[in-house]
GROMACS .gro file of C-alpha atoms in nm:
model
  148
    1MET     CA    1   0.000   0.000   0.000
    2LYS     CA    2   0.287   0.238   0.080
    3ALA     CA    3   0.450   0.186  -0.258
    4ASN     CA    4   0.117   0.225  -0.440
    5GLU     CA    5   0.048   0.554  -0.261
    6VAL     CA    6   0.391   0.696  -0.345
    7TRP     CA    7   0.360   0.579  -0.706
    8LYS     CA    8   0.021   0.750  -0.744
    9ARG     CA    9   0.146   1.073  -0.588
   10CYS     CA   10   0.456   1.083  -0.809
   11GLN     CA   11   0.243   1.032  -1.120
   12SER     CA   12  -0.021   1.294  -1.035
   13ASP     CA   13   0.138   1.564  -0.817
   14GLU     CA   14   0.311   1.826  -1.032
   15ASN     CA   15   0.521   1.931  -0.730
   16LEU     CA   16   0.684   1.587  -0.712
   17PRO     CA   17   0.924   1.431  -0.959
   18THR     CA   18   0.782   1.157  -1.179
   19ALA     CA   19   0.904   0.824  -1.046
   20ASP     CA   20   1.035   0.556  -1.280
   21VAL     CA   21   1.058   0.299  -1.000
   22VAL     CA   22   0.915   0.298  -0.646
   23ILE     CA   23   1.025   0.050  -0.382
   24GLY     CA   24   0.826   0.001  -0.064
   25ALA     CA   25   0.918  -0.223   0.227
   26ASP     CA   26   0.764  -0.309   0.562
   27THR     CA   27   0.893  -0.538   0.836
   28VAL     CA   28   0.708  -0.735   1.101
   29VAL     CA   29   0.829  -0.961   1.379
   30VAL     CA   30   0.655  -1.296   1.433
   31TYR     CA   31   0.686  -1.493   1.756
   32LYS     CA   32   0.479  -1.807   1.819
   33ASP     CA   33   0.244  -1.721   1.528
   34GLN     CA   34   0.178  -1.376   1.676
   35VAL     CA   35   0.266  -1.065   1.474
   36LEU     CA   36   0.448  -0.808   1.687
   37GLU     CA   37   0.413  -0.473   1.516
   38LYS     CA   38   0.520  -0.136   1.659
   39PRO     CA   39   0.428  -0.108   2.029
   40LYS     CA   40   0.165   0.150   2.117
   41ASP     CA   41   0.310   0.235   2.458
   42ALA     CA   42   0.580   0.145   2.711
   43ASP     CA   43   0.379  -0.139   2.864
   44GLN     CA   44   0.334  -0.304   2.526
   45ALA     CA   45   0.705  -0.259   2.445
   46ILE     CA   46   0.803  -0.416   2.778
   47SER     CA   47   0.564  -0.706   2.714
   48MET     CA   48   0.706  -0.768   2.366
   49LEU     CA   49   1.067  -0.759   2.486
   50ARG     CA   50   0.985  -0.999   2.770
   51GLN     CA   51   0.830  -1.236   2.514
   52LEU     CA   52   1.140  -1.221   2.293
   53SER     CA   53   1.386  -1.258   2.581
   54GLY     CA   54   1.579  -1.584   2.544
   55GLN     CA   55   1.372  -1.683   2.241
   56THR     CA   56   1.401  -1.707   1.863
   57HIS     CA   57   1.158  -1.516   1.643
   58THR     CA   58   1.127  -1.437   1.273
   59ALA     CA   59   1.161  -1.098   1.106
   60LEU     CA   60   0.978  -1.078   0.774
   61THR     CA   61   1.015  -0.791   0.530
   62GLY     CA   62   0.774  -0.756   0.242
   63VAL     CA   63   0.910  -0.560  -0.054
   64HIS     CA   64   0.701  -0.415  -0.337
   65ILE     CA   65   0.864  -0.289  -0.657
   66LEU     CA   66   0.656  -0.069  -0.885
   67ALA     CA   67   0.739   0.065  -1.228
   68LYS     CA   68   0.537   0.147  -1.536
   69ASP     CA   69   0.510  -0.217  -1.639
   70VAL     CA   70   0.599  -0.393  -1.312
   71HIS     CA   71   0.415  -0.481  -0.991
   72TYR     CA   72   0.644  -0.726  -0.816
   73GLN     CA   73   0.651  -0.840  -0.454
   74PHE     CA   74   0.867  -1.068  -0.244
   75VAL     CA   75   0.923  -1.151   0.124
   76THR     CA   76   1.252  -1.218   0.300
   77THR     CA   77   1.276  -1.394   0.637
   78THR     CA   78   1.544  -1.394   0.904
   79LYS     CA   79   1.554  -1.581   1.235
   80VAL     CA   80   1.673  -1.373   1.530
   81THR     CA   81   1.756  -1.505   1.878
   82PHE     CA   82   1.758  -1.279   2.182
   83ALA     CA   83   1.974  -1.348   2.485
   84SER     CA   84   1.789  -1.362   2.816
   85LEU     CA   85   1.716  -1.004   2.918
   86SER     CA   86   1.686  -0.870   3.270
   87ASP     CA   87   1.401  -0.638   3.356
   88ASP     CA   88   1.665  -0.367   3.409
   89ASP     CA   89   1.786  -0.417   3.049
   90ILE     CA   90   1.432  -0.398   2.917
   91PHE     CA   91   1.327  -0.097   3.129
   92GLU     CA   92   1.637   0.103   3.033
   93TYR     CA   93   1.593   0.024   2.663
   94VAL     CA   94   1.228   0.129   2.673
   95ARG     CA   95   1.315   0.442   2.875
   96GLN     CA   96   1.545   0.549   2.590
   97GLY     CA   97   1.240   0.556   2.361
   98GLU     CA   98   1.382   0.345   2.081
   99PRO     CA   99   1.120   0.065   2.070
  100PHE     CA  100   0.821   0.277   1.974
  101ASP     CA  101   0.873   0.299   1.598
  102LYS     CA  102   1.003  -0.054   1.549
  103ALA     CA  103   0.832  -0.384   1.483
  104GLY     CA  104   0.880  -0.617   1.779
  105ALA     CA  105   0.986  -0.318   1.993
  106TYR     CA  106   1.352  -0.329   1.890
  107GLY     CA  107   1.594  -0.209   1.627
  108ILE     CA  108   1.883  -0.445   1.557
  109GLN     CA  109   2.093  -0.156   1.425
  110GLY     CA  110   2.081   0.035   1.757
  111PRO     CA  111   2.141  -0.045   2.124
  112ALA     CA  112   1.924  -0.360   2.095
  113ALA     CA  113   2.211  -0.516   1.898
  114LEU     CA  114   2.345  -0.601   2.244
  115PHE     CA  115   2.040  -0.825   2.300
  116ILE     CA  116   2.097  -1.042   1.992
  117SER     CA  117   2.277  -1.371   2.054
  118ASN     CA  118   2.225  -1.521   1.707
  119ILE     CA  119   2.094  -1.436   1.363
  120GLU     CA  120   2.018  -1.677   1.078
  121GLY     CA  121   1.972  -1.495   0.751
  122ASP     CA  122   1.997  -1.143   0.621
  123TYR     CA  123   2.086  -0.877   0.881
  124TRP     CA  124   1.957  -0.602   0.649
  125ASN     CA  125   1.620  -0.775   0.637
  126VAL     CA  126   1.586  -0.720   1.011
  127VAL     CA  127   1.689  -0.356   0.968
  128GLY     CA  128   1.402  -0.322   0.721
  129LEU     CA  129   1.540  -0.343   0.367
  130PRO     CA  130   1.695  -0.670   0.247
  131GLN     CA  131   1.956  -0.513   0.022
  132HIS     CA  132   2.106  -0.816  -0.153
  133PRO     CA  133   1.770  -0.981  -0.236
  134LEU     CA  134   1.638  -0.644  -0.356
  135TYR     CA  135   1.942  -0.595  -0.578
  136GLN     CA  136   1.903  -0.945  -0.725
  137GLU     CA  137   1.533  -0.894  -0.795
  138LEU     CA  138   1.597  -0.554  -0.956
  139LEU     CA  139   1.863  -0.709  -1.180
  140LYS     CA  140   1.622  -0.985  -1.289
  141LEU     CA  141   1.345  -0.735  -1.356
  142ALA     CA  142   1.581  -0.504  -1.544
  143LYS     CA  143   1.693  -0.786  -1.772
  144THR     CA  144   1.340  -0.920  -1.822
  145LYS     CA  145   1.200  -0.577  -1.902
  146GLN     CA  146   1.511  -0.483  -2.098
  147TRP     CA  147   1.582  -0.184  -1.875
  148ILE     CA  148   1.954  -0.263  -1.917
   0.00000   0.00000   0.00000
């Protein structure tokens, strides 16, 4: 939906440049079949981090590529394992305010990196944009559509 909205705006708003390609991405965290999106408040962030403590979860990023003749989507998954976290660790992290705009209440690229004991898959997927898979898909699309 994000990519579609940007595409429409770039095609119709004379104040914006016309886009040849729009790429949208969104990441969610899944733990025990439950989607952990961005927490609404500190209590929800604390609850999410307690759930993830000492456990493995999956980060999924959906990517949508739009161009004049292309509507292509793919999903990349990465398994992330948290070390066991103390309540002090969790409370301090939440106090810093970082969890509130991040799926699963953490950002792997910030202080929460200290919580990660293992990762299986693409680090950049957890950050929110799986760069290598995106590059590979763009190359395939470019060759198929004879962009290059």
